[in-house]
Amino acid sequence: MSKGKINVSVENIFPLIKKFLYSDHEIFLRELISNATDATLKLKHLTSIGEAKVEYGNPRIEIKADKEGKKLHIIDQGLGMTAEEVEKYINQVAFSGAEEFLNKYEDGAKDTGIIGHFGLGFYSAFMVADKVEIITKSFKDAPAAHWSCDGSPNFTLEEGKKEDRGTEIILHIADDSTEFLEDSRITELLNKYNKFMPIPIKFGTKTETLPKPEGAKEEDEAPTQEVDNIINNPNPAWTKQPADLKEEDYKGFYRELYPMQFEEPLFNIHLNVDYPFNLTGILYFPKLTNDLNTQKDRIQLYQNQVFVTDNVEGIVPEFLTMLRGVIDSPDIPLNVSRSYLQADGAVKKISSYITRKVADKLSSLFKNSREDFEAKWNDIKIVIEYGMLSEDKFFEKADKFALYPTVDGSFYTFEELQEKLKGNQTDKDDKLVILYASDKEAQHSYIEAAKTKGYEVLLMDSPIIAHLMQKLEGSKENISFTRVDADHIDNLIKKEENQISKLSDEEKETLKTELEKTIENKSYTIQLEAMDSSASPFIITEPEFMRRMKEMQQSGGGGGMFGMDNMPEMYNLVVNTNHELVGEILNTKTAKKKERLINQSLDLARLSKGLLKGAELTEFIKRSYDMVK
Ligand code: ADP
Ligand code: MG
């Protein structure tokens, strides 16, 4: 037996290990299972190239919890270690790795949001154990070795009793870490970190129901048997070639990833590159709602099938964090801060590769099955619109397939839209005016007025659409978006010809004074317009610019500097001087009747804009009944 001191420069690394990674104690199991997996895969490689003359067989890893003895065992059938190798790899290599990691960690990387904490390795066992043993037998012809260390820098190394090849790690779980002896906690960790690792992992047994033997009676219970409980799927879909997978396999894998999710994904994108970086994965487009925030952080990041984190910020562009699925890449540095990560060359390449693949997939869906793409548009538009806003490269591509639905359910690309509208919706300054509504029901009367003129009205109801319109107006030539209630119909798209006014200037002056007197406290800007006599007499409008700025601010960014948080809504009251009713208002002699006509008309205009509510609505209804009588 040999005794020794682990080569220490930090006098006592073990308390440090415990203290520093306080919140991440649970990763010890991932580290030890990773080592067991590495050892098994190394053996596989050595046998395949003929360097190890042993039977590889069907190795697996086993986790055993001994609650009474307060021990946790991690057992593999990998290549094992000789005593010399333990000395080298555990006492020197692993230790210096752990030490280096801690130094880095101390240097403030801790506060900047490390992902994963890979790298501590074997010594992370001391986060939960006050004594650790290694019993290992190499595939080489050498006696087994037994290493033991109680958490001080002192270790013992002696010959061990182990017949079969492989390594068993025994953790003597510390009193403050007994949670890691509970089946439920272990299962939770295995599911979180090891669900897709490449070597089968056994944890206990489970009862399987067998088919009833022939001739069994109805009331006979089906026979059962105890089988190994294998907690992982060693060959998850993303490690396979796209050509080997069917639609059903992709859907099946989605259910494996999100067992609690009952809705099926809309489509998927298989990522698969090995140069200039290595990346595999499958991304899914789920049905998305208008709520941007609750849908994030569902993409899981793996390294060689080991789960690292479900926060992929900095690796996947922001707009794609609403997608789901898996990314697996050994090329993402994990012991660095987020800000460093975003500046990392490899990560930048990965991010733009993912963006490009997503754009290409959408583009091919659009080209190959437009009808299907249209049907899915409402469920995916939020990602595409967000992407167009935030990534210029994506904008360029998406501009060709982004759709603009009309209130009647037709879908146009921007180019098609321009083509379709240019005849009727170009104003006198040669500007193409794109009309839209944000709510089909609430803006119904305005939509109808536009349709009477033969105008197309888009339905633009995403939470960030105001930002996108702003961007489109800035990047396309001579176009503008105008909501149908932004002005009265003749002003929405200004043409050359003007309606001739039925009222003289003098009459207009009188009318205006009377209107202002009656509705003085309702703060509308009154605007007299000579319109078609069939257009509504009173119309309330809400100018595009101010409304949009306000909306942009509410949905974040954009108008922030305008300080419009508390800006009141601004409305205009457009009065159609060519309408018969307006003529009547002007000509009515009794003041009472005049006032009633004005108030009733104003209330109707407010009703149609959805502004008449509460006591005023009640009053209006009462007044209307009286008039019906
Ligand atoms: P890393 O895995 O990054 O190399 P670790 O600290 O996890 O660092 O492990 C250090 C070394 O100890 C490994 O590189 C390996 O040589 C050896 N080792 C650890 N666990 C095992 C095991 N179960 N079987 C064989 N060798 C192992
Ligand atoms: Mg390791």
XYZ file of C-alpha atoms and ligand atoms in Angstrom:
657
model
C 0.000 0.000 0.000
C 1.190 3.455 -0.778
C 0.222 6.622 0.926
C 0.795 10.097 -0.287
C -0.210 13.662 -0.472
C -1.914 15.002 -3.515
C 0.372 17.570 -5.039
C -1.086 20.668 -3.434
C -0.478 24.277 -4.012
C -3.834 25.346 -2.686
C -3.469 23.892 0.809
C -6.938 22.551 1.073
C -8.855 22.318 -2.115
C -11.753 20.325 -0.800
C -13.451 22.961 1.315
C -12.990 25.238 -1.687
C -14.706 22.825 -3.992
C -17.624 22.670 -1.631
C -17.887 26.365 -1.052
C -17.432 27.669 -4.547
C -19.893 25.554 -6.343
C -22.467 25.671 -3.653
C -25.489 26.000 -5.867
C -24.321 23.404 -8.335
C -23.546 20.435 -6.139
C -25.747 18.231 -8.216
C -23.376 18.304 -11.194
C -21.065 15.765 -9.490
C -23.189 12.955 -10.874
C -23.018 14.294 -14.411
C -19.216 14.546 -14.098
C -18.783 11.004 -12.817
C -21.135 9.522 -15.394
C -19.295 11.499 -18.083
C -16.035 9.928 -16.950
C -17.619 6.479 -16.973
C -18.900 7.149 -20.486
C -15.510 8.406 -21.654
C -13.830 5.306 -20.231
C -16.300 3.072 -22.066
C -16.014 4.901 -25.372
C -12.218 4.857 -25.111
C -12.318 1.098 -24.714
C -14.626 0.846 -27.702
C -12.137 2.776 -29.750
C -9.169 0.702 -28.566
C -10.917 -2.573 -29.370
C -11.989 -1.295 -32.764
C -8.434 -0.451 -33.761
C -7.150 -3.710 -32.277
C -5.152 -2.088 -29.516
C -7.192 -3.679 -26.753
C -7.542 -7.409 -27.231
C -10.662 -7.808 -25.117
C -14.337 -8.329 -25.838
C -16.119 -4.968 -25.873
C -19.528 -6.597 -25.403
C -22.529 -4.509 -24.390
C -21.140 -2.352 -21.640
C -23.322 -0.195 -19.486
C -23.030 2.102 -16.533
C -24.769 1.384 -13.271
C -25.770 3.740 -10.482
C -26.503 2.124 -7.102
C -27.666 3.928 -4.000
C -27.048 2.330 -0.610
C -29.153 4.340 1.757
C -28.204 2.519 4.971
C -24.496 2.575 4.199
C -24.832 6.170 2.911
C -22.972 5.250 -0.223
C -23.484 5.973 -3.883
C -21.793 3.717 -6.458
C -21.030 4.590 -10.066
C -19.868 1.492 -11.890
C -18.625 1.231 -15.450
C -17.220 -1.475 -17.708
C -14.810 0.825 -19.466
C -11.061 0.623 -19.869
C -10.240 0.919 -16.159
C -6.939 2.138 -14.717
C -3.769 0.510 -13.463
C -2.291 1.753 -10.167
C 0.185 3.863 -12.158
C -2.639 5.382 -14.126
C -4.570 6.229 -10.979
C -1.472 7.947 -9.695
C -1.153 9.864 -12.917
C -4.738 10.614 -13.913
C -6.343 11.050 -10.519
C -3.565 12.396 -8.330
C -2.028 14.620 -10.950
C -4.130 15.256 -14.034
C -7.568 15.348 -12.441
C -6.297 17.313 -9.520
C -4.546 19.945 -11.536
C -7.639 20.184 -13.736
C -9.768 20.849 -10.676
C -7.284 23.337 -9.319
C -7.138 25.235 -12.585
C -10.869 25.298 -12.721
C -11.159 26.733 -9.245
C -8.610 29.437 -9.993
C -10.585 30.485 -13.005
C -13.727 30.340 -11.009
C -12.311 32.526 -8.288
C -11.294 35.147 -10.826
C -14.817 36.384 -11.029
C -16.114 34.130 -13.761
C -18.551 33.085 -11.081
C -20.465 36.355 -11.072
C -20.708 36.730 -14.805
C -23.008 33.819 -15.347
C -21.076 30.723 -16.240
C -22.892 28.139 -18.224
C -22.505 24.567 -17.283
C -19.426 24.567 -15.070
C -17.753 21.867 -17.051
C -14.193 21.111 -16.160
C -14.130 20.426 -12.444
C -14.325 16.745 -13.257
C -13.602 13.932 -10.881
C -13.022 16.099 -7.816
C -16.544 17.459 -7.926
C -17.338 14.245 -6.030
C -16.100 16.052 -2.927
C -18.967 18.496 -3.149
C -21.238 15.773 -1.785
C -18.935 13.125 -0.308
C -16.533 13.228 2.618
C -14.751 10.152 1.403
C -14.299 8.819 -2.117
C -13.000 5.425 -3.204
C -11.963 4.218 -6.626
C -11.781 0.509 -7.287
C -10.581 -0.079 -10.783
C -9.230 -2.834 -13.001
C -7.606 -2.021 -16.271
C -8.257 -3.899 -19.523
C -4.476 -4.394 -19.461
C -3.138 -7.343 -17.544
C -2.564 -5.638 -14.191
C -3.904 -6.058 -10.662
C -6.884 -3.967 -9.587
C -6.194 -0.712 -7.750
C -7.981 0.746 -4.771
C -7.655 4.477 -4.168
C -9.209 6.229 -1.236
C -9.256 9.815 -0.089
C -11.101 11.357 2.836
C -11.241 14.930 1.679
C -7.908 16.002 3.041
C -5.032 16.096 0.562
C -4.014 12.634 1.846
C -4.813 9.564 -0.191
C -4.056 5.845 -0.020
C -3.484 3.587 -2.980
C -3.346 -0.201 -2.586
C -4.089 -3.337 -4.510
C -7.808 -3.841 -4.858
C -10.165 -6.780 -5.141
C -11.928 -6.540 -8.457
C -12.149 -9.296 -11.036
C -13.947 -7.703 -13.921
C -12.735 -4.845 -16.070
C -13.880 -1.340 -15.327
C -14.149 1.214 -12.562
C -16.322 1.588 -9.524
C -16.468 4.946 -7.786
C -17.851 4.870 -4.252
C -19.010 8.100 -2.694
C -19.473 8.205 1.064
C -22.181 10.812 1.036
C -21.692 13.635 3.546
C -24.384 14.332 6.140
C -25.429 17.559 4.456
C -25.895 15.835 1.095
C -28.073 12.840 1.885
C -30.634 14.042 -0.647
C -28.362 12.372 -3.215
C -29.196 8.980 -1.755
C -32.890 9.370 -2.516
C -34.178 7.477 -5.536
C -36.353 10.369 -6.609
C -33.513 12.881 -6.512
C -31.145 10.583 -8.399
C -33.809 9.892 -11.009
C -34.360 13.613 -11.389
C -30.644 14.197 -12.002
C -30.313 11.298 -14.411
C -33.267 12.637 -16.387
C -31.871 16.106 -16.436
C -28.265 15.429 -17.406
C -28.000 11.919 -18.756
C -31.192 11.233 -20.656
C -29.410 11.011 -24.002
C -25.918 9.837 -23.084
C -24.413 7.294 -25.466
C -23.894 4.375 -23.060
C -26.927 2.719 -21.399
C -27.267 3.737 -17.748
C -28.947 1.377 -15.322
C -30.578 2.619 -12.144
C -32.379 -0.158 -10.265
C -34.991 -2.335 -11.829
C -38.551 -1.882 -12.944
C -41.521 -4.155 -13.243
C -42.651 -4.965 -16.751
C -46.026 -6.460 -17.542
C -45.897 -9.442 -19.901
C -48.692 -10.555 -22.207
C -51.107 -13.042 -20.621
C -50.417 -16.671 -21.521
C -52.786 -18.263 -23.989
C -56.010 -19.523 -22.483
C -55.786 -17.190 -19.475
C -59.050 -16.122 -17.959
C -60.329 -12.561 -17.948
C -59.753 -12.177 -14.208
C -56.222 -13.629 -14.232
C -53.570 -11.061 -13.603
C -50.984 -10.562 -16.314
C -47.560 -11.941 -15.366
C -44.777 -9.483 -14.626
C -41.007 -9.562 -14.566
C -38.255 -7.417 -13.119
C -36.036 -5.839 -15.751
C -33.140 -3.397 -15.646
C -34.283 0.179 -15.473
C -32.335 1.904 -18.246
C -32.862 5.608 -17.812
C -31.445 6.899 -21.093
C -31.871 6.687 -24.831
C -28.298 6.208 -26.074
C -29.204 6.996 -29.684
C -31.308 10.156 -29.696
C -32.655 11.398 -33.010
C -30.246 14.296 -33.364
C -27.245 11.959 -33.528
C -28.685 10.249 -36.597
C -28.543 11.282 -40.216
C -31.542 13.276 -41.457
C -31.952 10.750 -44.278
C -32.519 8.000 -41.726
C -35.342 9.792 -39.961
C -39.008 9.993 -40.807
C -41.495 12.667 -39.801
C -42.760 10.316 -37.107
C -39.268 9.963 -35.610
C -38.955 13.724 -35.271
C -42.320 13.929 -33.567
C -41.418 11.035 -31.315
C -38.200 12.729 -30.266
C -40.128 15.904 -29.486
C -42.300 13.924 -27.089
C -39.183 12.427 -25.530
C -37.784 15.914 -24.958
C -40.992 17.423 -23.664
C -43.076 14.636 -22.169
C -45.493 17.142 -20.648
C -46.133 18.919 -23.919
C -49.191 17.623 -25.715
C -49.229 19.901 -28.674
C -47.274 18.694 -31.688
C -44.555 20.854 -33.203
C -45.274 22.512 -36.551
C -42.033 21.515 -38.232
C -38.397 20.882 -37.469
C -34.939 21.807 -38.645
C -32.161 19.256 -38.477
C -28.772 20.847 -37.826
C -25.726 18.918 -38.908
C -22.275 20.383 -39.613
C -18.749 19.314 -38.900
C -16.760 22.067 -40.494
C -15.625 24.738 -39.525
C -17.242 23.752 -36.255
C -19.047 20.716 -35.030
C -22.740 21.013 -34.363
C -25.709 18.688 -34.437
C -29.222 19.213 -33.225
C -32.877 19.454 -34.042
C -34.894 22.613 -33.630
C -38.655 22.639 -33.570
C -41.121 25.414 -34.308
C -43.871 25.119 -31.714
C -47.173 26.944 -31.989
C -46.397 30.349 -30.600
C -48.702 32.794 -28.981
C -48.267 36.528 -28.748
C -46.638 36.303 -25.347
C -42.943 36.655 -26.046
C -41.445 36.011 -22.657
C -43.003 32.835 -21.356
C -41.908 30.868 -24.376
C -38.182 31.167 -23.966
C -35.535 28.807 -22.645
C -36.821 25.573 -24.024
C -33.815 24.751 -26.201
C -31.423 22.366 -24.513
C -27.689 22.609 -25.003
C -25.646 19.401 -24.945
C -21.996 18.540 -25.344
C -21.477 15.066 -26.722
C -24.909 14.049 -25.501
C -24.360 15.398 -21.981
C -26.868 18.025 -20.957
C -25.305 21.389 -20.120
C -28.019 24.006 -19.834
C -31.360 25.149 -21.143
C -30.300 28.749 -21.327
C -28.871 29.211 -24.797
C -28.677 32.983 -24.651
C -25.646 34.163 -26.580
C -25.407 30.965 -28.616
C -28.719 31.084 -30.404
C -29.851 34.496 -31.649
C -32.443 36.023 -29.355
C -35.355 35.635 -31.764
C -34.799 31.911 -32.030
C -34.832 31.285 -28.297
C -38.589 30.831 -28.708
C -37.982 27.619 -30.613
C -37.500 24.250 -28.937
C -35.204 21.320 -29.352
C -31.593 20.369 -28.877
C -28.212 21.725 -29.880
C -25.134 19.605 -29.336
C -21.717 21.085 -29.901
C -18.326 20.419 -28.317
C -17.126 23.751 -29.729
C -18.935 26.066 -27.353
C -16.672 27.251 -24.540
C -18.503 26.768 -21.284
C -16.372 28.171 -18.505
C -16.680 31.729 -19.709
C -19.006 34.616 -19.132
C -21.894 35.397 -21.436
C -20.285 38.527 -22.751
C -17.136 36.637 -23.633
C -19.246 33.965 -25.239
C -20.939 36.440 -27.556
C -17.580 37.721 -28.722
C -16.225 34.230 -29.351
C -15.547 33.545 -33.021
C -16.805 29.966 -33.039
C -19.979 30.923 -31.231
C -20.660 33.732 -33.688
C -20.322 31.280 -36.545
C -22.620 28.828 -34.829
C -25.206 31.525 -34.270
C -25.206 32.646 -37.878
C -25.261 29.059 -39.117
C -28.402 28.416 -37.074
C -30.005 31.601 -38.361
C -29.247 30.615 -41.928
C -30.598 27.100 -41.519
C -33.825 28.400 -40.039
C -34.227 30.917 -42.860
C -33.522 28.239 -45.477
C -36.044 25.891 -43.964
C -38.740 28.550 -43.889
C -37.908 29.523 -47.409
C -38.225 25.964 -48.682
C -41.510 25.463 -46.842
C -42.768 28.626 -48.463
C -41.684 27.542 -51.922
C -42.734 23.910 -51.724
C -45.999 24.118 -49.859
C -47.247 27.655 -49.793
C -50.716 26.654 -48.682
C -49.356 24.852 -45.654
C -47.025 27.743 -44.913
C -49.956 30.153 -44.987
C -51.935 27.926 -42.664
C -49.075 27.985 -40.168
C -48.275 31.655 -40.550
C -50.147 32.854 -37.497
C -48.355 30.367 -35.281
C -44.871 31.225 -36.494
C -45.046 34.861 -37.511
C -43.834 36.153 -34.185
C -40.438 34.473 -34.629
C -40.097 35.624 -38.211
C -41.131 39.191 -37.493
C -38.870 39.342 -34.475
C -36.013 37.956 -36.554
C -36.586 40.470 -39.331
C -36.380 43.221 -36.767
C -33.270 42.043 -35.009
C -31.058 40.342 -37.607
C -30.373 42.052 -40.911
C -29.173 38.852 -42.546
C -32.416 37.182 -41.636
C -34.400 40.164 -42.865
C -32.897 39.830 -46.327
C -34.046 36.242 -46.618
C -37.321 36.532 -44.775
C -38.377 39.508 -46.869
C -39.050 37.002 -49.642
C -41.309 34.715 -47.627
C -42.751 36.863 -44.829
C -46.486 37.064 -45.336
C -48.936 39.907 -44.994
C -52.422 38.569 -44.418
C -55.508 40.592 -45.339
C -58.591 40.834 -43.179
C -60.239 38.503 -45.692
C -57.664 35.767 -45.280
C -55.505 36.224 -48.383
C -51.747 36.190 -47.905
C -49.265 38.260 -49.855
C -45.510 38.543 -49.773
C -44.302 42.101 -49.730
C -43.541 42.012 -53.422
C -46.953 40.594 -54.285
C -48.531 43.190 -52.075
C -46.806 46.031 -53.890
C -47.888 44.604 -57.208
C -51.459 44.164 -56.058
C -51.864 47.596 -54.479
C -49.987 49.879 -56.772
C -52.942 50.565 -59.098
C -55.424 51.701 -56.496
C -53.434 52.606 -53.417
C -50.786 54.970 -54.695
C -51.372 58.496 -53.514
C -50.823 61.751 -55.373
C -47.194 61.864 -54.231
C -46.574 58.433 -55.729
C -46.383 56.811 -52.346
C -47.834 53.346 -51.871
C -50.144 53.421 -48.879
C -50.608 50.060 -47.197
C -53.735 50.045 -45.077
C -54.052 47.732 -42.134
C -56.205 46.933 -39.158
C -55.018 45.541 -35.850
C -58.402 44.225 -34.777
C -60.967 43.045 -37.282
C -63.921 43.439 -34.947
C -63.059 46.695 -33.223
C -62.163 48.473 -36.447
C -64.972 47.007 -38.506
C -66.602 50.207 -39.712
C -63.264 51.654 -40.825
C -62.391 48.447 -42.655
C -65.742 48.555 -44.426
C -65.194 52.165 -45.468
C -61.841 51.211 -46.993
C -63.308 48.242 -48.789
C -65.992 50.457 -50.335
C -63.146 52.246 -52.051
C -61.766 48.943 -53.271
C -58.771 49.094 -50.924
C -57.105 46.000 -49.465
C -56.796 45.994 -45.685
C -54.110 43.913 -43.986
C -54.526 42.339 -40.594
C -51.413 43.148 -38.584
C -51.846 42.070 -34.997
C -48.466 40.937 -33.635
C -47.184 42.677 -30.522
C -44.065 43.943 -32.296
C -45.646 44.799 -35.617
C -45.315 48.546 -35.079
C -41.536 48.122 -34.963
C -41.533 46.029 -38.103
C -43.633 48.555 -40.039
C -41.219 51.238 -38.957
C -38.354 49.145 -40.273
C -40.104 48.374 -43.564
C -40.885 52.031 -44.139
C -37.223 52.776 -43.584
C -35.879 50.070 -45.854
C -38.350 50.096 -48.750
C -38.866 52.975 -51.057
C -41.893 55.206 -50.976
C -44.266 53.161 -48.897
C -46.155 53.839 -45.730
C -48.335 51.835 -43.411
C -51.508 53.480 -42.219
C -54.105 52.011 -39.927
C -57.638 52.287 -41.273
C -58.740 54.531 -38.428
C -55.812 56.923 -38.746
C -57.788 59.387 -40.819
C -61.007 59.617 -42.792
C -61.149 57.574 -45.938
C -60.378 60.360 -48.439
C -57.323 61.322 -46.456
C -55.941 57.835 -45.883
C -54.798 57.760 -49.455
C -54.815 61.299 -50.799
C -55.707 61.511 -54.471
C -55.754 64.531 -56.764
C -59.456 65.112 -57.118
C -61.150 66.908 -54.269
C -64.772 66.648 -53.306
C -66.678 69.842 -53.780
C -68.042 71.204 -50.544
C -71.763 71.748 -50.211
C -71.177 74.311 -47.493
C -69.831 77.804 -47.951
C -66.863 78.987 -45.924
C -69.162 81.056 -43.814
C -71.421 78.104 -43.067
C -68.401 76.038 -42.129
C -67.281 78.700 -39.690
C -70.694 78.697 -38.001
C -70.814 74.904 -37.890
C -67.407 74.675 -36.318
C -68.241 77.167 -33.581
C -71.439 75.326 -32.752
C -69.716 71.958 -32.637
C -66.959 73.254 -30.424
C -69.477 74.765 -28.049
C -71.418 71.525 -27.631
C -68.506 69.118 -27.307
C -66.043 71.456 -25.650
C -65.001 69.213 -22.793
C -64.452 66.083 -24.831
C -61.106 67.123 -26.204
C -61.397 66.168 -29.846
C -59.699 68.141 -32.551
C -62.490 69.015 -34.953
C -61.732 68.685 -38.628
C -64.351 69.668 -41.241
C -64.027 67.721 -44.476
C -65.990 67.713 -47.690
C -66.386 64.010 -48.304
C -68.632 61.754 -50.307
C -72.190 62.268 -49.064
C -72.509 58.532 -48.433
C -69.557 58.470 -46.016
C -70.336 58.698 -42.288
C -71.185 62.167 -40.987
C -69.000 61.936 -37.877
C -65.841 59.809 -37.733
C -63.256 59.575 -34.976
C -59.708 59.067 -36.156
C -56.411 58.443 -34.410
C -53.342 59.749 -36.242
C -50.869 57.037 -37.221
C -47.623 58.551 -36.048
C -48.412 59.233 -32.405
C -50.333 56.022 -31.962
C -47.549 53.951 -33.439
C -44.860 55.603 -31.323
C -46.898 54.898 -28.248
C -47.375 51.280 -29.264
C -43.707 50.864 -29.973
C -42.857 52.126 -26.589
C -45.327 49.823 -24.913
C -43.843 46.798 -26.634
C -40.344 47.852 -25.666
C -37.624 49.921 -27.264
C -38.033 52.110 -30.303
C -39.833 55.123 -28.988
C -38.248 55.016 -25.544
C -36.684 58.430 -25.852
C -39.964 60.082 -26.597
C -41.146 59.677 -23.047
C -44.649 58.848 -24.166
C -45.529 56.702 -21.254
C -48.194 59.008 -19.987
C -49.228 60.594 -23.252
C -52.987 60.677 -23.604
C -54.484 59.124 -26.712
C -55.064 61.723 -29.416
C -58.252 61.674 -31.395
C -59.665 63.792 -34.187
C -63.318 64.263 -34.917
C -63.837 64.374 -38.656
C -67.135 65.947 -39.697
C -68.313 65.271 -43.228
C -69.780 68.578 -44.367
C -71.397 66.952 -47.385
C -73.542 64.629 -45.320
C -77.246 65.365 -45.061
C -77.234 65.081 -41.272
C -74.506 67.659 -40.955
C -76.563 70.017 -43.118
C -79.450 69.423 -40.776
C -77.349 70.221 -37.714
C -76.377 73.490 -39.289
C -79.923 74.416 -40.230
C -81.711 73.379 -37.035
C -83.079 76.393 -35.251
C -83.833 75.037 -31.767
C -80.745 74.907 -29.615
C -81.931 71.836 -27.766
C -82.460 69.787 -30.878
C -79.152 70.933 -32.313
C -77.363 69.821 -29.177
C -79.083 66.454 -29.249
C -78.187 65.853 -32.893
C -74.559 66.686 -32.237
C -74.272 64.547 -29.117
C -76.022 61.611 -30.679
C -73.817 61.747 -33.772
C -70.675 62.078 -31.722
C -71.668 59.119 -29.565
C -72.306 57.014 -32.659
C -68.852 57.869 -33.923
C -67.351 56.983 -30.561
C -69.314 53.762 -30.473
C -67.915 52.729 -33.783
C -64.375 53.370 -32.528
C -65.036 51.469 -29.310
C -64.663 54.592 -27.182
C -68.122 54.760 -25.714
C -68.112 53.038 -22.366
C -69.492 53.088 -18.836
C -71.904 55.793 -17.789
C -71.720 57.487 -21.166
C -72.763 54.300 -22.909
C -75.651 53.819 -20.512
C -76.755 57.385 -21.105
C -76.485 56.930 -24.866
C -78.617 53.794 -24.821
C -81.273 55.504 -22.724
C -81.327 58.488 -25.045
C -81.562 56.232 -28.084
C -84.590 54.371 -26.693
C -86.312 57.673 -26.084
C -85.708 58.608 -29.687
C -87.028 55.307 -31.029
C -90.348 55.850 -29.285
P -11.447 14.861 -17.541
O -12.623 13.932 -17.602
O -11.796 16.216 -18.052
O -10.222 14.284 -18.137
P -11.630 14.303 -14.744
O -11.161 15.030 -13.542
O -13.087 14.066 -14.835
O -11.120 15.102 -16.000
O -10.903 12.917 -14.850
C -9.497 12.852 -14.876
C -8.983 11.572 -15.488
O -9.215 10.462 -14.652
C -9.649 11.217 -16.782
O -9.090 11.894 -17.879
C -9.404 9.722 -16.850
O -8.125 9.449 -17.385
C -9.410 9.303 -15.412
N -10.718 8.724 -15.039
C -11.695 9.336 -14.330
N -12.759 8.517 -14.182
C -12.449 7.368 -14.831
C -13.139 6.116 -15.066
N -14.377 5.912 -14.593
N -12.490 5.152 -15.773
C -11.264 5.367 -16.240
N -10.560 6.507 -16.077
C -11.138 7.496 -15.373
Mg -14.358 14.196 -16.573
